[in-house]
């Protein structure tokens, strides 16, 4: 039996309906392909050791800002626990559906020695990895050729920090200026160190002292205290240190800005920065002004420099690092032509970004 033929008015409705159906199908196909395209491209996951760390918070913002809209990485905060970070990475690797699993990972490891196990795991699944900020050991980096590191050379930050200090003290080791407050030709110093075992804490501390020595500057380390990169810890530690050294200290060298700012808060609270020359602001010419020098170039550190408290910092350029990471990710995912990479790849796996000194002019 033949199907009944639509009559003329029915035919019109049938044609309109078919046209709508075709349009809907087209739109659906379009949006599906758009979706699958963006899902494919955005398959990057970003793991942070601890977002409570202000440097890492600024760094993460830069990574997201440098990422294309349709390729935003999924972000995870380990809250300073390697165990949690391992779980986060494992959950991403086994995510369902499999099409949603990351094609590349950016990892700021909690424990840089933990990178060994991570690299082995990612190698098994053939997921390229870009480490940043906490540098895995060279032998671990060598485990697999899809392992990369974007960062800065810690030696350079220690050297630049020493240069800033030497300039402030007059530039010649035999003729220290008025910042050598007791006039003994030696700079009495306190050092605030970051987390033990972190490459930046170890190397910055070693290198700043070595640079003074190489240039013939005599420095007496009154105290070297670990404050774990943390502002509050530095604030607490500084309270004890001021009890012992308030009248002797001539310089505070901090492995990062957060600890430098914590030390300054404590020194302000103890009445150390006062406008003794009555010019309406705090500056280096106020008697009792003690130079504090940090590293990172946090926005808050720049403000403190502008206000006259922090003497200077060394910019740990997370903005360039973020751009380098996103470009490198594009190259590894095949969306960017390797010839257009704006940063040099050293030894096939490292991108090094220079530190830069930052002080105010007054
Ligand atoms: C920064 C610190 C930060 C640490 C975290 C260092 O490079 O200078 O401010 O706390 O990295 O890993």
CSV table of N, CA, C and O in Angstrom, one decimal, residues 21-39:
chain,number,residue,atom,x,y,z
A,21,UNK,N,14.3,21.2,10.1
A,21,UNK,CA,15.1,20.1,10.6
A,21,UNK,C,16.5,20.1,10.1
A,21,UNK,O,17.5,19.9,10.8
A,22,UNK,N,16.6,20.5,8.7
A,22,UNK,CA,17.9,20.5,8.1
A,22,UNK,C,18.8,21.6,8.8
A,22,UNK,O,19.9,21.3,9.1
A,23,UNK,N,18.1,22.7,9.1
A,23,UNK,CA,18.8,23.8,9.7
A,23,UNK,C,19.3,23.4,11.1
A,23,UNK,O,20.5,23.6,11.5
A,24,UNK,N,18.4,22.8,11.9
A,24,UNK,CA,18.8,22.4,13.2
A,24,UNK,C,20.0,21.4,13.2
A,24,UNK,O,20.9,21.5,13.9
A,25,UNK,N,19.9,20.4,12.2
A,25,UNK,CA,20.9,19.4,12.1
A,25,UNK,C,22.3,20.1,11.8
A,25,UNK,O,23.3,19.8,12.4
A,26,UNK,N,22.2,21.1,10.9
A,26,UNK,CA,23.4,21.8,10.5
A,26,UNK,C,24.0,22.5,11.7
A,26,UNK,O,25.2,22.5,12.0
A,27,UNK,N,23.1,23.2,12.5
A,27,UNK,CA,23.6,24.0,13.6
A,27,UNK,C,24.2,23.1,14.7
A,27,UNK,O,25.3,23.3,15.2
A,28,UNK,N,23.5,21.9,14.8
A,28,UNK,CA,24.0,20.9,15.8
A,28,UNK,C,25.4,20.4,15.4
A,28,UNK,O,26.3,20.3,16.2
A,29,UNK,N,25.5,20.1,14.1
A,29,UNK,CA,26.8,19.6,13.6
A,29,UNK,C,27.9,20.7,13.9
A,29,UNK,O,29.0,20.4,14.4
A,30,UNK,N,27.5,21.9,13.6
A,30,UNK,CA,28.5,23.0,13.7
A,30,UNK,C,28.9,23.1,15.2
A,30,UNK,O,30.1,23.2,15.5
A,31,UNK,N,27.9,23.2,16.1
A,31,UNK,CA,28.3,23.4,17.5
A,31,UNK,C,29.0,22.2,18.0
A,31,UNK,O,29.9,22.3,18.8
A,32,UNK,N,28.7,21.0,17.5
A,32,UNK,CA,29.4,19.8,18.0
A,32,UNK,C,30.8,19.9,17.6
A,32,UNK,O,31.7,19.6,18.4
A,33,UNK,N,31.0,20.3,16.3
A,33,UNK,CA,32.4,20.3,15.8
A,33,UNK,C,33.2,21.4,16.6
A,33,UNK,O,34.3,21.2,16.9
A,34,UNK,N,32.5,22.5,16.8
A,34,UNK,CA,33.1,23.6,17.6
A,34,UNK,C,33.5,23.1,19.0
A,34,UNK,O,34.6,23.3,19.5
A,35,UNK,N,32.6,22.4,19.6
A,35,UNK,CA,32.8,21.8,20.9
A,35,UNK,C,34.0,20.9,20.9
A,35,UNK,O,34.9,21.0,21.7
A,36,UNK,N,33.9,19.9,20.0
A,36,UNK,CA,35.0,18.9,20.0
A,36,UNK,C,36.3,19.6,19.7
A,36,UNK,O,37.3,19.2,20.3
A,37,UNK,N,36.3,20.6,18.9
A,37,UNK,CA,37.6,21.3,18.6
A,37,UNK,C,38.1,22.0,19.9
A,37,UNK,O,39.2,21.8,20.2
A,38,UNK,N,37.2,22.7,20.6
A,38,UNK,CA,37.7,23.4,21.8
A,38,UNK,C,38.1,22.4,22.8
A,38,UNK,O,39.0,22.6,23.5
A,39,UNK,N,37.3,21.3,22.9
A,39,UNK,CA,37.6,20.3,23.9
A,39,UNK,C,39.0,19.7,23.7
A,39,UNK,O,39.8,19.5,24.6
